[in-house]
Short mmCIF file of C-alpha atoms and ligand atoms in Angstrom, two decimals:
data_model
loop_
_atom_site.label_atom_id
_atom_site.label_comp_id
_atom_site.label_asym_id
_atom_site.label_seq_id
_atom_site.Cartn_x
_atom_site.Cartn_y
_atom_site.Cartn_z
CA MET A 1 11.39 -7.36 -20.92
CA ASP A 2 12.38 -7.22 -17.27
CA LEU A 3 9.90 -8.04 -14.54
CA MET A 4 8.86 -4.43 -13.85
CA GLU A 5 8.23 -3.85 -17.56
CA LYS A 6 6.06 -6.97 -17.65
CA ILE A 7 4.18 -5.86 -14.54
CA THR A 8 3.51 -2.30 -15.75
CA SER A 9 2.49 -3.54 -19.17
CA LEU A 10 0.09 -6.14 -17.72
CA ALA A 11 -1.27 -3.55 -15.27
CA LYS A 12 -2.10 -1.18 -18.12
CA ARG A 13 -3.32 -3.75 -20.66
CA ARG A 14 -5.72 -5.45 -18.26
CA GLY A 15 -7.02 -2.29 -16.59
CA PHE A 16 -5.25 -2.33 -13.22
CA VAL A 17 -3.19 0.88 -13.38
CA TYR A 18 -2.73 3.57 -16.04
CA PRO A 19 -0.19 6.41 -16.04
CA GLY A 20 -1.85 9.56 -14.64
CA SER A 21 -3.12 12.18 -17.16
CA GLU A 22 -1.79 10.06 -20.02
CA LEU A 23 -4.03 11.83 -22.56
CA TYR A 24 -2.02 15.01 -21.92
CA SER A 25 1.42 13.33 -22.00
CA GLY A 26 1.23 12.36 -18.34
CA LEU A 27 1.79 14.01 -14.97
CA GLY A 28 4.85 12.69 -13.12
CA GLY A 29 4.25 10.68 -9.97
CA THR A 30 0.50 10.16 -10.45
CA TRP A 31 -1.38 6.99 -11.39
CA ASP A 32 -4.98 6.12 -12.21
CA TYR A 33 -6.52 2.82 -11.16
CA GLY A 34 -8.62 1.08 -13.82
CA PRO A 35 -11.65 -1.23 -13.41
CA LEU A 36 -9.65 -4.15 -11.97
CA GLY A 37 -7.19 -1.95 -10.09
CA VAL A 38 -9.90 -0.18 -8.14
CA GLU A 39 -11.35 -3.55 -7.09
CA MET A 40 -7.99 -4.85 -5.95
CA LYS A 41 -7.15 -1.64 -4.15
CA ASN A 42 -10.52 -1.70 -2.36
CA ASN A 43 -9.87 -5.31 -1.36
CA ILE A 44 -6.52 -4.35 0.20
CA LYS A 45 -8.19 -1.55 2.14
CA LYS A 46 -11.04 -3.83 3.21
CA ALA A 47 -8.61 -6.51 4.42
CA TRP A 48 -6.63 -3.92 6.42
CA TRP A 49 -9.76 -2.32 7.90
CA LYS A 50 -11.15 -5.74 8.87
CA ALA A 51 -7.95 -6.81 10.63
CA THR A 52 -7.23 -3.41 12.18
CA VAL A 53 -10.65 -1.99 13.09
CA GLN A 54 -13.52 -4.42 12.59
CA GLU A 55 -11.94 -7.35 14.44
CA ARG A 56 -10.64 -5.20 17.32
CA SER A 57 -12.86 -3.62 19.89
CA GLU A 58 -9.90 -1.49 21.05
CA VAL A 59 -9.56 0.32 17.68
CA ALA A 60 -11.95 2.98 16.35
CA GLY A 61 -12.13 4.30 12.78
CA LEU A 62 -11.88 7.87 11.52
CA ASP A 63 -12.06 9.77 8.23
CA SER A 64 -10.63 13.23 8.77
CA ALA A 65 -10.31 16.12 6.30
CA ILE A 66 -7.42 16.29 3.84
CA ILE A 67 -6.95 20.03 4.33
CA LEU A 68 -6.30 20.82 7.98
CA SER A 69 -5.50 24.06 9.73
CA PRO A 70 -1.93 25.06 8.74
CA LYS A 71 -1.17 25.22 12.47
CA VAL A 72 -1.38 21.42 12.51
CA TRP A 73 1.68 21.22 10.28
CA GLU A 74 3.59 23.76 12.33
CA ALA A 75 2.88 21.76 15.48
CA SER A 76 3.72 18.44 13.85
CA GLY A 77 7.07 19.75 12.62
CA HIS A 78 6.24 19.24 8.96
CA VAL A 79 6.65 22.92 8.03
CA SER A 80 10.21 22.98 9.32
CA GLN A 81 11.25 19.33 9.05
CA PHE A 82 9.42 17.55 6.24
CA THR A 83 12.10 18.13 3.68
CA ASP A 84 14.19 16.19 1.24
CA PRO A 85 17.80 17.11 0.51
CA MET A 86 18.18 18.12 -3.12
CA VAL A 87 20.78 19.50 -5.48
CA ASP A 88 20.31 21.30 -8.79
CA CYS A 89 22.52 21.25 -11.84
CA LYS A 90 23.68 24.80 -12.45
CA LYS A 91 23.86 24.16 -16.21
CA CYS A 92 20.87 22.03 -17.29
CA LYS A 93 18.79 22.81 -14.16
CA LYS A 94 17.97 19.14 -13.55
CA ARG A 95 17.08 18.47 -9.91
CA TYR A 96 18.21 15.40 -7.94
CA ARG A 97 17.48 14.05 -4.50
CA ALA A 98 20.94 14.18 -2.96
CA ASP A 99 20.78 10.82 -1.17
CA HIS A 100 19.42 9.09 -4.28
CA LEU A 101 22.23 10.54 -6.39
CA ILE A 102 24.85 9.26 -3.94
CA GLU A 103 23.16 5.90 -3.92
CA GLU A 104 23.33 5.74 -7.74
CA ILE A 105 27.02 6.61 -7.65
CA GLU A 106 27.71 3.97 -4.99
CA LYS A 107 25.77 1.37 -6.93
CA LYS A 108 27.94 2.05 -9.97
CA LYS A 109 31.08 1.71 -7.83
CA LEU A 110 29.78 -1.51 -6.24
CA PRO A 111 27.62 -3.17 -8.89
CA SER A 112 27.16 -6.32 -6.78
CA ARG A 113 25.34 -4.36 -4.07
CA ASP A 114 21.68 -5.27 -4.45
CA GLU A 115 20.26 -3.74 -1.33
CA GLU A 116 19.28 -0.19 -0.71
CA VAL A 117 19.10 0.99 2.86
CA VAL A 118 17.86 4.52 2.55
CA GLU A 119 15.41 6.21 4.86
CA GLU A 120 12.69 7.92 2.89
CA HIS A 121 11.75 10.91 4.93
CA ALA A 122 13.11 13.66 7.07
CA LEU A 123 16.66 12.87 6.03
CA ALA A 124 17.67 16.48 5.84
CA ALA A 125 16.14 17.31 9.18
CA HIS A 126 19.54 16.67 10.76
CA PRO A 127 22.16 19.33 9.86
CA GLU A 128 24.90 16.71 10.19
CA VAL A 129 23.17 14.61 7.51
CA VAL A 130 23.22 17.60 5.13
CA LYS A 131 26.91 18.14 5.91
CA ASP A 132 27.62 14.49 5.21
CA LEU A 133 25.69 14.62 1.90
CA ASN A 134 27.60 17.74 0.84
CA GLU A 135 30.88 15.98 1.56
CA LYS A 136 29.86 12.89 -0.38
CA LEU A 137 28.80 15.02 -3.34
CA ARG A 138 32.01 17.09 -3.44
CA GLY A 139 33.36 16.99 -7.01
CA VAL A 140 30.34 15.06 -8.33
CA LYS A 141 29.03 16.38 -11.66
CA CYS A 142 25.52 16.29 -13.10
CA PRO A 143 24.92 12.81 -14.57
CA ASN A 144 22.79 14.42 -17.30
CA CYS A 145 25.14 17.09 -18.71
CA GLY A 146 28.32 17.04 -16.63
CA GLY A 147 27.58 20.50 -15.18
CA ASP A 148 28.36 21.63 -11.64
CA LEU A 149 25.86 20.92 -8.87
CA THR A 150 24.62 23.37 -6.22
CA SER A 151 25.19 22.48 -2.58
CA VAL A 152 22.49 20.49 -0.82
CA ARG A 153 19.29 22.44 -0.10
CA GLN A 154 16.18 21.47 1.78
CA PHE A 155 13.00 21.14 -0.21
CA ASN A 156 9.67 20.95 1.64
CA LEU A 157 7.52 18.13 0.31
CA MET A 158 4.12 19.54 1.22
CA PHE A 159 1.82 20.71 -1.58
CA LYS A 160 0.51 24.20 -0.93
CA THR A 161 -2.96 25.53 -1.65
CA TYR A 162 -5.16 28.46 -0.58
CA VAL A 163 -8.43 28.28 1.30
CA GLY A 164 -11.05 30.77 0.13
CA PRO A 165 -10.94 33.38 -2.64
CA VAL A 166 -7.85 35.31 -1.53
CA GLU A 167 -4.43 33.87 -2.24
CA ASP A 168 -2.12 35.25 0.42
CA ALA A 169 -0.20 34.11 3.47
CA SER A 170 -3.32 34.19 5.63
CA SER A 171 -5.14 31.64 3.45
CA LEU A 172 -2.15 29.32 2.87
CA ALA A 173 -2.91 25.66 3.59
CA TYR A 174 -1.35 22.30 2.80
CA LEU A 175 -2.57 19.02 1.37
CA ARG A 176 -1.84 16.53 4.11
CA PRO A 177 1.43 14.60 3.64
CA GLU A 178 0.25 11.90 6.08
CA THR A 179 -3.16 10.97 7.49
CA ALA A 180 -1.76 10.61 11.02
CA GLN A 181 -2.16 14.25 12.05
CA GLY A 182 -5.93 14.11 11.39
CA ILE A 183 -5.98 11.36 14.02
CA PHE A 184 -3.93 13.23 16.64
CA ILE A 185 -6.07 16.35 16.43
CA ASN A 186 -9.17 14.19 16.97
CA PHE A 187 -7.75 12.25 19.93
CA SER A 188 -9.98 14.05 22.48
CA ASN A 189 -13.06 13.87 20.23
CA VAL A 190 -12.80 10.11 19.78
CA LEU A 191 -12.05 9.60 23.46
CA ALA A 192 -15.10 11.65 24.44
CA SER A 193 -17.47 10.05 21.94
CA SER A 194 -16.42 6.42 22.35
CA ARG A 195 -15.91 4.22 25.38
CA GLN A 196 -12.26 3.59 24.64
CA LYS A 197 -9.68 3.30 27.39
CA ILE A 198 -5.96 3.20 26.98
CA PRO A 199 -4.50 1.16 25.31
CA PHE A 200 -6.62 1.92 22.26
CA GLY A 201 -6.16 2.95 18.67
CA ILE A 202 -7.63 5.21 15.99
CA ALA A 203 -7.30 4.06 12.39
CA GLN A 204 -7.73 5.90 9.14
CA ILE A 205 -7.39 5.25 5.40
CA GLY A 206 -7.04 8.19 3.06
CA LYS A 207 -5.12 10.17 0.49
CA ALA A 208 -1.78 11.77 1.24
CA PHE A 209 0.25 14.10 -0.99
CA ARG A 210 3.99 14.65 -1.19
CA ASN A 211 5.79 16.68 -3.80
CA GLU A 212 8.50 14.02 -4.12
CA VAL A 213 11.68 15.19 -5.84
CA THR A 214 12.14 11.86 -7.55
CA PRO A 215 8.95 9.83 -7.79
CA GLY A 216 9.46 6.52 -9.49
CA ASN A 217 9.48 2.75 -9.63
CA PHE A 218 5.84 2.60 -10.72
CA LEU A 219 3.57 2.88 -7.65
CA PHE A 220 6.44 2.72 -5.15
CA ARG A 221 6.97 6.44 -4.80
CA SER A 222 4.29 8.77 -6.13
CA ARG A 223 3.12 12.29 -5.38
CA GLU A 224 -0.47 11.35 -4.60
CA PHE A 225 -1.06 8.10 -2.75
CA GLU A 226 -3.18 6.55 -0.02
CA GLN A 227 -2.13 5.54 3.45
CA MET A 228 -3.57 3.11 5.98
CA GLU A 229 -2.47 4.36 9.38
CA LEU A 230 -3.12 3.32 12.93
CA GLU A 231 -2.20 5.49 15.91
CA PHE A 232 -2.21 3.23 18.95
CA PHE A 233 -2.19 5.14 22.25
CA VAL A 234 -0.47 3.45 25.18
CA LYS A 235 0.73 4.20 28.67
CA PRO A 236 4.37 5.43 28.73
CA GLY A 237 6.51 2.54 29.86
CA SER A 238 4.42 -0.04 27.99
CA ASP A 239 5.45 1.42 24.61
CA LYS A 240 8.31 -1.02 23.91
CA GLU A 241 6.05 -3.99 24.43
CA TRP A 242 3.35 -2.55 22.16
CA PHE A 243 5.94 -1.59 19.54
CA ASN A 244 7.10 -5.21 19.39
CA TYR A 245 3.50 -6.41 19.31
CA TRP A 246 2.64 -4.27 16.24
CA ARG A 247 5.88 -5.18 14.46
CA LYS A 248 4.81 -8.81 14.54
CA VAL A 249 1.12 -8.19 13.77
CA ARG A 250 1.92 -6.13 10.69
CA PHE A 251 4.57 -8.53 9.37
CA ASP A 252 2.11 -11.41 9.78
CA TRP A 253 -0.69 -9.48 8.02
CA PHE A 254 1.27 -9.40 4.77
CA ALA A 255 2.23 -13.06 5.05
CA ARG A 256 -1.38 -14.01 5.87
CA HIS A 257 -2.57 -12.25 2.74
CA GLY A 258 -0.34 -14.20 0.43
CA ILE A 259 3.03 -12.40 0.28
CA ARG A 260 5.79 -14.98 0.36
CA GLN A 261 7.66 -14.83 3.67
CA GLU A 262 11.07 -15.03 2.00
CA ASN A 263 10.31 -11.68 0.35
CA LEU A 264 9.52 -9.95 3.64
CA ARG A 265 11.77 -8.87 6.46
CA LEU A 266 11.83 -6.49 9.42
CA ARG A 267 14.59 -3.86 9.58
CA ASP A 268 15.17 -1.67 12.62
CA HIS A 269 16.18 1.93 11.96
CA GLU A 270 19.55 3.25 13.04
CA LYS A 271 19.39 6.27 15.36
CA ASP A 272 20.51 8.68 12.60
CA GLU A 273 17.71 7.69 10.21
CA LEU A 274 14.87 8.20 12.65
CA SER A 275 12.23 10.79 11.71
CA HIS A 276 12.02 13.91 13.85
CA TYR A 277 9.13 12.44 15.86
CA ALA A 278 10.33 8.88 16.36
CA LYS A 279 11.94 7.21 19.38
CA ALA A 280 12.31 3.92 17.49
CA ALA A 281 11.21 2.60 14.11
CA THR A 282 11.14 -0.65 12.19
CA ASP A 283 10.27 -1.14 8.56
CA VAL A 284 8.49 -4.13 7.14
CA GLU A 285 10.53 -4.44 3.97
CA TYR A 286 9.63 -6.18 0.74
CA ASN A 287 12.12 -7.54 -1.75
CA PHE A 288 11.10 -5.36 -4.72
CA PRO A 289 12.46 -6.25 -8.19
CA PHE A 290 14.19 -2.85 -8.32
CA GLY A 291 17.12 -2.75 -5.88
CA GLY A 292 16.01 -5.39 -3.38
CA PHE A 293 14.53 -4.92 0.09
CA LYS A 294 12.82 -1.56 0.58
CA GLU A 295 10.30 -0.07 2.98
CA LEU A 296 6.79 -1.41 2.54
CA GLU A 297 5.43 -0.26 5.89
CA GLY A 298 6.88 1.78 8.73
CA ILE A 299 6.19 1.05 12.39
CA ALA A 300 7.24 3.89 14.68
CA ASN A 301 7.26 4.57 18.37
CA ARG A 302 6.31 8.27 18.24
CA GLY A 303 6.46 8.68 22.02
CA ASP A 304 4.37 11.65 23.23
CA PHE A 305 5.72 13.92 20.50
CA ASP A 306 2.47 14.50 18.59
CA LEU A 307 -0.02 14.85 21.43
CA GLY A 308 2.58 16.94 23.30
CA GLN A 309 3.06 19.30 20.34
CA HIS A 310 -0.66 19.66 19.62
CA GLY A 311 -1.34 20.23 23.32
CA GLN A 312 1.25 22.98 23.34
CA PHE A 313 0.25 24.66 20.05
CA SER A 314 -3.52 24.50 20.66
CA GLY A 315 -3.34 25.34 24.35
CA ARG A 316 -5.61 22.35 25.08
CA ASP A 317 -4.87 19.57 27.52
CA LEU A 318 -4.42 16.35 25.55
CA SER A 319 -3.44 14.21 28.49
CA TYR A 320 -5.33 11.12 29.56
CA PHE A 321 -6.68 10.41 33.01
CA ASP A 322 -6.61 6.78 34.07
CA GLU A 323 -9.68 6.25 36.30
CA GLN A 324 -8.28 3.09 37.82
CA THR A 325 -4.80 4.25 38.84
CA LYS A 326 -5.78 7.95 39.13
CA GLU A 327 -2.76 8.81 36.99
CA LYS A 328 -2.69 11.56 34.38
CA PHE A 329 -0.30 11.29 31.45
CA VAL A 330 0.21 12.16 27.80
CA PRO A 331 -0.07 8.81 26.00
CA TYR A 332 2.71 7.43 23.86
CA VAL A 333 1.85 6.41 20.32
CA ILE A 334 2.79 3.33 18.32
CA GLU A 335 2.13 3.88 14.65
CA PRO A 336 1.99 1.22 11.93
CA SER A 337 1.70 3.13 8.64
CA VAL A 338 1.53 1.64 5.16
CA GLY A 339 0.87 3.01 1.69
CA VAL A 340 -2.06 1.35 -0.08
CA ASP A 341 -0.38 1.82 -3.46
CA ARG A 342 2.93 0.44 -2.26
CA ALA A 343 1.13 -2.55 -0.76
CA PHE A 344 -0.73 -2.95 -4.08
CA LEU A 345 2.62 -3.06 -5.87
CA ALA A 346 4.03 -5.65 -3.45
CA PHE A 347 0.95 -7.87 -3.80
CA PHE A 348 1.04 -7.56 -7.59
CA VAL A 349 4.76 -8.24 -7.97
CA ASP A 350 4.74 -11.10 -5.51
CA ALA A 351 1.79 -12.78 -7.23
CA TYR A 352 3.22 -12.58 -10.76
CA ARG A 353 4.06 -16.05 -12.10
CA GLU A 354 5.17 -17.43 -15.43
CA GLU A 355 4.96 -21.15 -15.92
CA LYS A 356 5.39 -23.53 -18.83
CA ALA A 357 2.00 -25.12 -19.48
CA PRO A 358 2.04 -28.95 -19.29
CA ALA A 359 1.62 -30.79 -22.60
CA ALA A 360 -1.92 -31.83 -21.67
CA ASN A 361 -2.87 -28.19 -21.46
CA LYS A 362 -1.44 -27.13 -24.79
CA GLU A 363 -4.48 -25.03 -25.60
CA GLU A 364 -3.50 -22.84 -22.68
CA GLY A 365 -0.45 -21.73 -24.64
CA GLU A 366 3.28 -22.10 -24.20
CA THR A 367 3.76 -19.93 -21.15
CA ARG A 368 1.01 -19.47 -18.64
CA VAL A 369 1.04 -16.09 -16.91
CA PHE A 370 -0.99 -15.89 -13.74
CA LEU A 371 -1.33 -13.80 -10.62
CA ALA A 372 -1.31 -16.05 -7.57
CA LEU A 373 -3.24 -13.49 -5.52
CA ASP A 374 -4.90 -14.38 -2.27
CA PRO A 375 -8.66 -14.67 -3.05
CA LYS A 376 -9.31 -11.84 -0.58
CA ILE A 377 -7.06 -9.51 -2.59
CA ALA A 378 -7.90 -10.74 -6.13
CA PRO A 379 -10.12 -8.26 -8.01
CA VAL A 380 -12.38 -10.89 -9.60
CA LYS A 381 -13.27 -13.75 -7.26
CA LEU A 382 -15.00 -16.03 -9.73
CA ALA A 383 -15.47 -16.22 -13.50
CA ILE A 384 -18.56 -17.90 -14.87
CA LEU A 385 -18.10 -19.46 -18.29
CA PRO A 386 -20.57 -21.39 -20.42
CA LEU A 387 -18.49 -24.03 -22.24
CA VAL A 388 -19.91 -22.99 -25.61
CA LYS A 389 -22.44 -20.43 -26.83
CA ASP A 390 -25.51 -22.57 -26.32
CA GLU A 391 -28.79 -21.03 -25.18
CA GLU A 392 -29.42 -23.51 -22.38
CA LEU A 393 -25.85 -23.31 -21.05
CA ILE A 394 -25.92 -19.52 -21.23
CA LYS A 395 -29.15 -19.46 -19.21
CA VAL A 396 -27.69 -21.57 -16.37
CA ALA A 397 -24.44 -19.56 -16.46
CA LYS A 398 -26.25 -16.21 -16.35
CA ASP A 399 -28.40 -17.37 -13.42
CA LEU A 400 -25.23 -18.29 -11.53
CA TYR A 401 -23.62 -15.00 -12.54
CA GLN A 402 -26.56 -13.08 -11.09
CA ARG A 403 -26.45 -15.13 -7.91
CA TYR A 404 -22.75 -14.50 -7.23
CA GLN A 405 -22.77 -10.90 -8.42
CA SER A 406 -24.76 -10.10 -5.31
CA ILE A 407 -21.90 -11.39 -3.14
CA TRP A 408 -18.62 -10.68 -4.95
CA PHE A 409 -17.14 -8.96 -7.96
CA VAL A 410 -17.49 -11.78 -10.52
CA ALA A 411 -16.97 -12.04 -14.28
CA TYR A 412 -19.03 -13.60 -17.04
CA ASP A 413 -17.32 -14.55 -20.30
CA GLU A 414 -18.65 -16.49 -23.30
CA VAL A 415 -16.18 -15.22 -25.90
CA ALA A 416 -13.34 -17.41 -27.30
CA SER A 417 -12.26 -20.98 -26.55
CA ILE A 418 -12.44 -22.19 -22.97
CA GLY A 419 -8.61 -22.40 -22.83
CA ARG A 420 -8.25 -18.75 -23.84
CA ARG A 421 -10.88 -17.70 -21.34
CA TYR A 422 -9.04 -19.56 -18.55
CA ARG A 423 -5.84 -17.76 -19.58
CA ARG A 424 -7.56 -14.38 -19.50
CA GLN A 425 -8.72 -15.04 -15.95
CA ASP A 426 -5.33 -16.43 -14.84
CA GLU A 427 -3.63 -13.24 -15.97
CA ILE A 428 -5.81 -11.10 -13.70
CA GLY A 429 -5.59 -13.51 -10.77
CA THR A 430 -9.16 -14.88 -10.69
CA PRO A 431 -8.88 -17.77 -8.22
CA TYR A 432 -11.75 -19.86 -9.63
CA CYS A 433 -13.41 -20.41 -12.99
CA LEU A 434 -16.81 -22.06 -13.01
CA THR A 435 -17.72 -23.80 -16.26
CA VAL A 436 -21.24 -24.80 -17.24
CA ASP A 437 -21.26 -27.66 -19.77
CA PHE A 438 -23.80 -30.04 -21.28
CA GLU A 439 -23.37 -32.47 -18.35
CA THR A 440 -24.62 -29.65 -16.10
CA LEU A 441 -28.02 -29.93 -17.72
CA LYS A 442 -28.16 -33.60 -16.63
CA ASP A 443 -26.34 -33.73 -13.28
CA ASN A 444 -26.88 -30.16 -12.03
CA ALA A 445 -23.13 -29.87 -11.35
CA VAL A 446 -20.45 -27.52 -12.70
CA THR A 447 -16.69 -27.68 -13.14
CA LEU A 448 -14.64 -25.50 -10.82
CA ARG A 449 -11.09 -24.83 -12.00
CA ASP A 450 -8.43 -23.80 -9.52
CA ARG A 451 -6.12 -21.05 -10.87
CA ASP A 452 -2.89 -22.19 -9.21
CA GLN A 453 -3.17 -25.99 -9.47
CA MET A 454 -5.28 -26.01 -12.66
CA THR A 455 -7.24 -28.88 -11.07
CA GLN A 456 -10.89 -29.24 -11.99
CA ASP A 457 -13.52 -30.36 -9.48
CA ARG A 458 -17.06 -31.29 -10.25
CA ILE A 459 -19.39 -29.60 -7.73
CA LYS A 460 -23.17 -29.85 -7.40
CA ILE A 461 -24.80 -26.43 -7.86
CA GLU A 462 -26.58 -26.72 -4.51
CA GLU A 463 -23.19 -27.22 -2.79
CA LEU A 464 -21.50 -24.31 -4.56
CA ASP A 465 -22.35 -21.65 -1.98
CA ASN A 466 -20.71 -23.51 0.88
CA TYR A 467 -17.75 -24.58 -1.20
CA LEU A 468 -17.01 -21.10 -2.54
CA MET A 469 -17.57 -19.30 0.77
CA THR A 470 -14.84 -21.36 2.45
CA LYS A 471 -12.43 -20.82 -0.45
CA ILE A 472 -13.00 -17.13 -1.18
CA CYS A 473 -13.98 -15.42 2.09
N1 GAP B 1 2.70 8.78 9.38
C1 GAP B 1 3.97 8.22 9.16
C2 GAP B 1 4.39 8.29 7.78
O1 GAP B 1 3.74 8.89 6.94
P1 GAP B 1 6.21 7.40 6.12
O2 GAP B 1 7.26 6.32 6.32
O3 GAP B 1 6.64 8.67 5.54
O4 GAP B 1 5.53 7.59 7.55
C3 GAP B 1 4.38 5.60 5.62
O5 GAP B 1 5.06 6.77 5.23
C4 GAP B 1 4.15 4.69 4.44
O6 GAP B 1 3.49 5.42 3.39
C5 GAP B 1 5.43 4.15 3.78
O7 GAP B 1 5.89 3.00 4.45
C6 GAP B 1 4.96 3.84 2.38
O8 GAP B 1 4.28 2.58 2.36
C7 GAP B 1 3.94 4.94 2.13
N2 GAP B 1 4.53 6.04 1.37
C8 GAP B 1 5.27 7.07 1.85
N3 GAP B 1 5.62 7.90 0.86
C9 GAP B 1 5.09 7.40 -0.27
C10 GAP B 1 5.09 7.82 -1.65
N4 GAP B 1 5.68 8.93 -2.04
N5 GAP B 1 4.44 7.05 -2.55
C11 GAP B 1 3.80 5.91 -2.18
N6 GAP B 1 3.77 5.48 -0.90
C12 GAP B 1 4.39 6.21 0.04
#
């Protein structure tokens, strides 16, 4: 089994992530989060919100609607520009994303190449890119049946729906392909209802939908996903400085939450891969097990594109008046934008460890599998285990379970040998296991086992709160 097979199998078996609509043979590019997955996903969102909104007085939160006026997407350029280049096989009708197909061909030609440097969006927005793709695909046959391919066509990624009972052009609407536009159209509202002054930001977490031509690589590219986006409004001229600031802050956030630095890097976009709205962009990339470094988060300098467009299309003035300098200007925007699901995948993959158990721990089995997740990200923070099924031990353990349930998501387990129970918790990344044994009844202390080191400390019950708070929070 390769690493991704192990990860997807563990994710399903232990209730992190299931294939979407599996009961009905699945629905491509959708995933369901199980009992542990939803906890871990919430922890990622909480950690982002804390660092981005809660700990910053200059950032305000927002939760805008998923379905916005279709005019929003005309103004933002998504109706005309949010396309992927695709080709169809004339014979078997299989559809490919043109740039992905070229990449596959190049990989086969150069098998040693382990890095993919492909921009994910708005590739086909540039006519010269389409021309280049057509040239690269000249003479290429369908990998599935050997049939001829059509020339490159643009395929809009937005899901369409209708608002109200009549399905016609007047009721056409889109599921948002990014949360950002909900922020831009509320710029004036937030400014008027809060005491923010530039520079300031508006942050939002929410679902986004893209009818991806080729979803794949587990959670990496799906059709329904969540984004955590910050639009940070700055004075034109200070944008470069703020762009560099957010590049560093966002890189450090991943490292601070347990992703190994050697698996992270920053990559600046070339001019020809920039999205239609961007003046500059950098990706925080993660070294995924499939094809190496790929985009984990995008940080873009969107200039005044969005507020300018919405000002023009709505006929409303979206400029900002600086009371101090008496200047009026349309703010520039720096946008760090990351997918929750893609971040989930990076945290999961990075934490996956296999280790030969030392002889002294034979009961733990030959190979120990554990998730070395940061306690803030781990779904279960603490497992409470009575050493054996004894009434008195169970009573103490259940009291402790009740106590910590009110603070964190914790587990209680009295089934199977203690070694097996440790292994079960290791596999889901529980940072600490607390064991109640017969000594506990005499010394009022418990054993606390550390997931990564497998060390065991004896801690007095009255000291547990302090000890755990410093380790877990
Ligand atoms: N508002 C800017 C924006 O949406 P993007 O680079 O298209 O920019 C931002 O998306 C982030 O959203 C990406 O870095 C990635 O983490 C996530 N993302 C984008 N498309 C995705 C997909 N199909 N599946 C999962 N995550 C996706």
